[in-house]
Short mmCIF file of C-alpha atoms in Angstrom, two decimals:
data_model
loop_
_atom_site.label_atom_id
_atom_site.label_comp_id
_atom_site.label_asym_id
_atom_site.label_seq_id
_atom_site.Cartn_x
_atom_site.Cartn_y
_atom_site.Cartn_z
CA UNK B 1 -165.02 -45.69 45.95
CA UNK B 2 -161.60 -46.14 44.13
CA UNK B 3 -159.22 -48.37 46.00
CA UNK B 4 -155.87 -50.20 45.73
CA UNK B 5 -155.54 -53.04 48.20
CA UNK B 6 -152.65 -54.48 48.00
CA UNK B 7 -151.03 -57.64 49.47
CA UNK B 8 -149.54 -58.19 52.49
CA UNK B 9 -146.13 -57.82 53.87
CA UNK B 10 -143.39 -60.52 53.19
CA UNK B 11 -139.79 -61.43 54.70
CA UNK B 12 -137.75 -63.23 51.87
CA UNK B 13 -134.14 -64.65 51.86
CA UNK B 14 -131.40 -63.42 49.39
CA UNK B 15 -132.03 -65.38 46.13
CA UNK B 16 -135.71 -66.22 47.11
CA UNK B 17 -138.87 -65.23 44.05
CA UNK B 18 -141.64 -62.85 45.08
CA UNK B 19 -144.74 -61.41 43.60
CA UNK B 20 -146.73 -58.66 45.00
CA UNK B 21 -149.98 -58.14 43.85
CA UNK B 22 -152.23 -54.67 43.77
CA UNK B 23 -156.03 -55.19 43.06
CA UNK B 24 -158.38 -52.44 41.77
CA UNK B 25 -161.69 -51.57 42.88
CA UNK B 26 -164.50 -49.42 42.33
CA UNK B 27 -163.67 -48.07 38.49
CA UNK B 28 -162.69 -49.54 35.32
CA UNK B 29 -159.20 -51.35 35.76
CA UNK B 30 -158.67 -51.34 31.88
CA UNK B 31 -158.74 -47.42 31.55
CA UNK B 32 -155.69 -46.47 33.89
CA UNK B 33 -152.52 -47.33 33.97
CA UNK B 34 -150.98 -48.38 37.41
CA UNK B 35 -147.18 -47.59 38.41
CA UNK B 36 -145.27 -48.99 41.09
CA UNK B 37 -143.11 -46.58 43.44
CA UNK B 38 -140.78 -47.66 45.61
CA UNK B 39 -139.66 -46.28 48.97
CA UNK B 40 -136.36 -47.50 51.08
CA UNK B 41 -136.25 -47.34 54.54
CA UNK B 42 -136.05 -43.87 55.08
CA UNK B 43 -135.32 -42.44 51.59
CA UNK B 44 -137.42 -41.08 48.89
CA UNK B 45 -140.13 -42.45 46.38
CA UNK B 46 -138.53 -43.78 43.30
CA UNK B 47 -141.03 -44.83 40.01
CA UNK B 48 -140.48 -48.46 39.02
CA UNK B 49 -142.54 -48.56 36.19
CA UNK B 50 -145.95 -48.79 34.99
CA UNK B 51 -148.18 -50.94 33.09
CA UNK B 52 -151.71 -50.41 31.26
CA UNK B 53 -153.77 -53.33 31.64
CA UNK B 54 -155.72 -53.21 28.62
CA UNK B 55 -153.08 -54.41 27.07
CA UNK B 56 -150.14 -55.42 29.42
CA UNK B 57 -147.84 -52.71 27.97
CA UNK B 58 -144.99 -51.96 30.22
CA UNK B 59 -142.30 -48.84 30.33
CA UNK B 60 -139.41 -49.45 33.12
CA UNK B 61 -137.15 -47.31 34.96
CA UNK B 62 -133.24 -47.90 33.51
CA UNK B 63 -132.85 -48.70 37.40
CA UNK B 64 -135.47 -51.24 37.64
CA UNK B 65 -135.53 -52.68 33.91
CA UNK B 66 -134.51 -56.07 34.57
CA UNK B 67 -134.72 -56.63 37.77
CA UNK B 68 -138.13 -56.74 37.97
CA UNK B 69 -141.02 -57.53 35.91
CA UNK B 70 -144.45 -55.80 36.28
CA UNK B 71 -147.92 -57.75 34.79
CA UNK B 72 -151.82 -57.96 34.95
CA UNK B 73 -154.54 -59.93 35.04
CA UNK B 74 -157.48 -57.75 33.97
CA UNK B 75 -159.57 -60.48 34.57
CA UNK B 76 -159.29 -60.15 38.07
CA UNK B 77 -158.38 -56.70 38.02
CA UNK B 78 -155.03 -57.07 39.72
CA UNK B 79 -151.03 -55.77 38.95
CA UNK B 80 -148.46 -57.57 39.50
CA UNK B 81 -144.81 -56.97 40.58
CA UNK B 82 -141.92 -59.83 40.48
CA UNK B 83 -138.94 -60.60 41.19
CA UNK B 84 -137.14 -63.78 40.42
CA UNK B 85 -134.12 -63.87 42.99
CA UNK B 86 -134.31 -60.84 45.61
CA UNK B 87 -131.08 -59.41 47.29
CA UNK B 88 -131.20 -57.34 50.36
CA UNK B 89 -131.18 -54.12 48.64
CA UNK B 90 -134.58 -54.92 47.52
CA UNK B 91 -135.99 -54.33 51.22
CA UNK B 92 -138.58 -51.13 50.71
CA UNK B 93 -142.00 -50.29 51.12
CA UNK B 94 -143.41 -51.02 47.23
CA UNK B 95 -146.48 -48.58 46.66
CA UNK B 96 -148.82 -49.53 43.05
CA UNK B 97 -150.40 -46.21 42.29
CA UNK B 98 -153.14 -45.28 39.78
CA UNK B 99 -152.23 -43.11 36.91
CA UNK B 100 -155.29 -40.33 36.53
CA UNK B 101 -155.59 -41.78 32.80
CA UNK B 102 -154.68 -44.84 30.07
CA UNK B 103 -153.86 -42.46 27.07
CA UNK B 104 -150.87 -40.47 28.35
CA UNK B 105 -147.97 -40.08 30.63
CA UNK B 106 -149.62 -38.68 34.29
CA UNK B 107 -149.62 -38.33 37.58
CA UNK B 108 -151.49 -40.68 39.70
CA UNK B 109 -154.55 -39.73 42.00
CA UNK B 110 -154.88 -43.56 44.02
CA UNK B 111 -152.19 -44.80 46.43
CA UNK B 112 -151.93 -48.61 47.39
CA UNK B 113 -151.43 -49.39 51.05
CA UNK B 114 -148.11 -50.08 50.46
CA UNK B 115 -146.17 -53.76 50.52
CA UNK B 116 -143.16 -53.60 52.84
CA UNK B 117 -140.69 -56.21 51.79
CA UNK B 118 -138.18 -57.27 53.99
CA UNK B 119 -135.21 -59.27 52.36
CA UNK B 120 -132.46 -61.07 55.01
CA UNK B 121 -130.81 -63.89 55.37
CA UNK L 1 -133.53 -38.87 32.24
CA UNK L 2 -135.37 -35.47 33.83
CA UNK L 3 -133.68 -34.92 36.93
CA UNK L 4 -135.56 -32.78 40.07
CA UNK L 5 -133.86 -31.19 42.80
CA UNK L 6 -135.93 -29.83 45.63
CA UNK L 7 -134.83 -26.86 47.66
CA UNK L 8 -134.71 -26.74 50.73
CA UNK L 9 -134.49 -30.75 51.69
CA UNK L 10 -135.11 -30.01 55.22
CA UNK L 11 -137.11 -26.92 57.17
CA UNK L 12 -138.07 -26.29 60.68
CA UNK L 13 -141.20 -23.79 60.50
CA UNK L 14 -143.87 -22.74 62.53
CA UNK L 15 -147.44 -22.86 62.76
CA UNK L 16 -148.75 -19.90 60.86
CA UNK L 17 -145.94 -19.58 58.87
CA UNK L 18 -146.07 -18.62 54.75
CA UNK L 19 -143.59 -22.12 53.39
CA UNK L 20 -142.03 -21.99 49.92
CA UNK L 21 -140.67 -24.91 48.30
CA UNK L 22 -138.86 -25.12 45.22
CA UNK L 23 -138.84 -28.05 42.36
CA UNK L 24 -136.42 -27.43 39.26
CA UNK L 25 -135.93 -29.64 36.54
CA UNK L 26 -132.74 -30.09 34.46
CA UNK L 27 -134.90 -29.93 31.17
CA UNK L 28 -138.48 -28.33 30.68
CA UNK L 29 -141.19 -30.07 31.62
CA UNK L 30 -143.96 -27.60 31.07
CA UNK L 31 -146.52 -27.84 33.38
CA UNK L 32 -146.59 -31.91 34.19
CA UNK L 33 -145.58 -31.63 37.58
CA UNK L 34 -147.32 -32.82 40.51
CA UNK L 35 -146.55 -32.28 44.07
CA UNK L 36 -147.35 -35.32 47.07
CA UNK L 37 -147.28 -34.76 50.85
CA UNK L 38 -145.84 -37.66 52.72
CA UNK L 39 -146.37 -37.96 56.24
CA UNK L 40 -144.16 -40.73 58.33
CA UNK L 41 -145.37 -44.16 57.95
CA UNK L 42 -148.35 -43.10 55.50
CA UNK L 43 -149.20 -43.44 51.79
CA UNK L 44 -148.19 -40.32 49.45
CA UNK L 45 -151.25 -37.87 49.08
CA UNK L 46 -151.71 -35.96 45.57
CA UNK L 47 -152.00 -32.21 46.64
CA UNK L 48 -151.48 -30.13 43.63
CA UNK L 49 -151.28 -31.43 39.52
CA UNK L 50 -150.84 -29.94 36.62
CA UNK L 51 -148.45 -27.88 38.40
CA UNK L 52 -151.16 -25.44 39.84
CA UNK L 53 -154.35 -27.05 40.21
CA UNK L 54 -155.62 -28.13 43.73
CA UNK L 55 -156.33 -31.29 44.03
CA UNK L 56 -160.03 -32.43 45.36
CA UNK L 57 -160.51 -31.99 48.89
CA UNK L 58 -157.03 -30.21 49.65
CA UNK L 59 -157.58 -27.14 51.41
CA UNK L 60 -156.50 -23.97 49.72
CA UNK L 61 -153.84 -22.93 52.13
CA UNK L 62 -152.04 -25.14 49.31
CA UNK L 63 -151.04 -24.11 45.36
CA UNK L 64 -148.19 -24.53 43.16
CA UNK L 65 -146.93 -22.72 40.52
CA UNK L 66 -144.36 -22.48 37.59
CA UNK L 67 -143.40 -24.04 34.09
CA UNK L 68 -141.18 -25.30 32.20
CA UNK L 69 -137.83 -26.05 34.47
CA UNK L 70 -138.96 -24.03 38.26
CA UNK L 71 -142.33 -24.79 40.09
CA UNK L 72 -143.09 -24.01 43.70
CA UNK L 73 -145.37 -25.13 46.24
CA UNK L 74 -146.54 -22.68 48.86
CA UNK L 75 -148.52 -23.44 51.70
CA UNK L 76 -149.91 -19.89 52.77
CA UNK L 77 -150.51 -20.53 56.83
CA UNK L 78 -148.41 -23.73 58.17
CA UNK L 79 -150.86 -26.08 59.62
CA UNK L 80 -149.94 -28.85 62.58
CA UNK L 81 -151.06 -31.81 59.90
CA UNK L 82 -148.73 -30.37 57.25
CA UNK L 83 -146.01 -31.04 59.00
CA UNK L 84 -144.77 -33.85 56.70
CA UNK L 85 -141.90 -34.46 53.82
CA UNK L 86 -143.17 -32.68 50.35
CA UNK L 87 -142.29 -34.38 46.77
CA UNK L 88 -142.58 -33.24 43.35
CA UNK L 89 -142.72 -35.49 40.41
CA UNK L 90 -142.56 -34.64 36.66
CA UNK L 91 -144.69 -36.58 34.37
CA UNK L 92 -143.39 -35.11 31.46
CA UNK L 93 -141.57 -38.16 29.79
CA UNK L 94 -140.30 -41.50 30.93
CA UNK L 95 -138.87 -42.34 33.47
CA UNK L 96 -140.70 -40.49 35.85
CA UNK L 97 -138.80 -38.97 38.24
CA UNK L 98 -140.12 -37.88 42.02
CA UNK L 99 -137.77 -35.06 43.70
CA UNK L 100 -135.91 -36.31 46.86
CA UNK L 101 -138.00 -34.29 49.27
CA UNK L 102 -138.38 -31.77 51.50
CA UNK L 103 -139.01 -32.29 55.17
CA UNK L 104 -140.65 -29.76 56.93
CA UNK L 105 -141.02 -29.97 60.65
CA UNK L 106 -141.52 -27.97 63.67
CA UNK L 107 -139.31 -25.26 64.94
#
């Protein structure tokens, strides 16, 4: 059975690092890409950016290029999403998602749990 | 970047009903659209991909259509569980870009 567990929530202050982790089960980690999505309170899904972890190749959203960083560890089968000094914008429900292949720009068929992040002072 | 609107963003329906829902994107896509069913405080659910092809396990009450710029989702007899908010995303070319959503409730 496919599954994305991913880790669990955090509360943060303004300026504080984070990393979020997504870890894949039951199916070859290497052969799709995973994307992270994320959700505001009460607002639409937004795509961060996605990574293939065969390799560690990234695209980025303009809106999120820079302001976050997105990495694997095959090894362990797990994604990774960062950031280095969170504001309170950054409060959201982060969702990694499996892309239905490694070879081309799709959809995705596998939904993490979701990571709420809560960011106050 | 691709932009998607989504028309309506909100809809009160009823059970039984025939529901339309349209996606349009500002350049063509062709078919690499997908459409996701969100229901409050749950994970999105793939329904339809490839712009017309039903998912595994979605009952057929759901399909999508369309290519190139206009797709549409249709759900043929409103349910009580579809009651949820509806997203399209296009997969065409970086960055992706998900629809804002349409919300359909009760009536």
């Amino acid at each position: 059975e496919v599954q994305l567990v991913q880790s669990g929530a955090e509360v943060k202050k303004p300026g504080e690092s984070l990393r979020i982790s997504c870890k894949g089960s039951g199916y070859s980690f290497t052969s799709y890409w995973i994307s992270w999505v994320r959700q505001m309170p009460g607002k639409g899904l937004e795509w961060m950016g996605r990574i293939d972890p065969s390799d560690s190749y990234t695209n980025y959203s303009p809106s999120f290029q820079g302001h976050v960083t997105i990495s694997a560890d095959k090894s362990i089968s797990t994604a990774y999403l960062q950031w280095s000094s969170l504001k309170a914008s950054d409060t959201a429900m982060y969702y990694c998602a499996r892309h239905t292949a490694a070879d081309d720009i799709t959809d995705f068929d596998y939904w993490g749990q979701g990571t709420l992040v809560t960011v106050s002072s | 970047d691709i932009q998607m609107t989504q028309s309506p963003s909100a809809m009160s329906a009823s059970v039984g009903d025939r529901v339309t829902i349209t996606c349009r994107a500002s350049q063509g896509i062709s078919n690499y659209l997908a459409w996701f069913q969100q229901k409050p405080g749950k994970v999105p659910k793939r329904l339809i991909y490839a712009a017309s092809s039903l998912q595994s396990g979605v009952p057929s009450r759901f399909s999508g259509s369309g290519s190139g710029t206009e797709f549409t989702l249709t759900i043929s007899s409103l349910q009580p569980e579809d009651f949820a908010t509806y997203y399209c995303l296009q997969h065409n070319s970086y960055p992706l870009t998900f629809g804002p959503g349409t919300k359909v409730d009760i009536k």
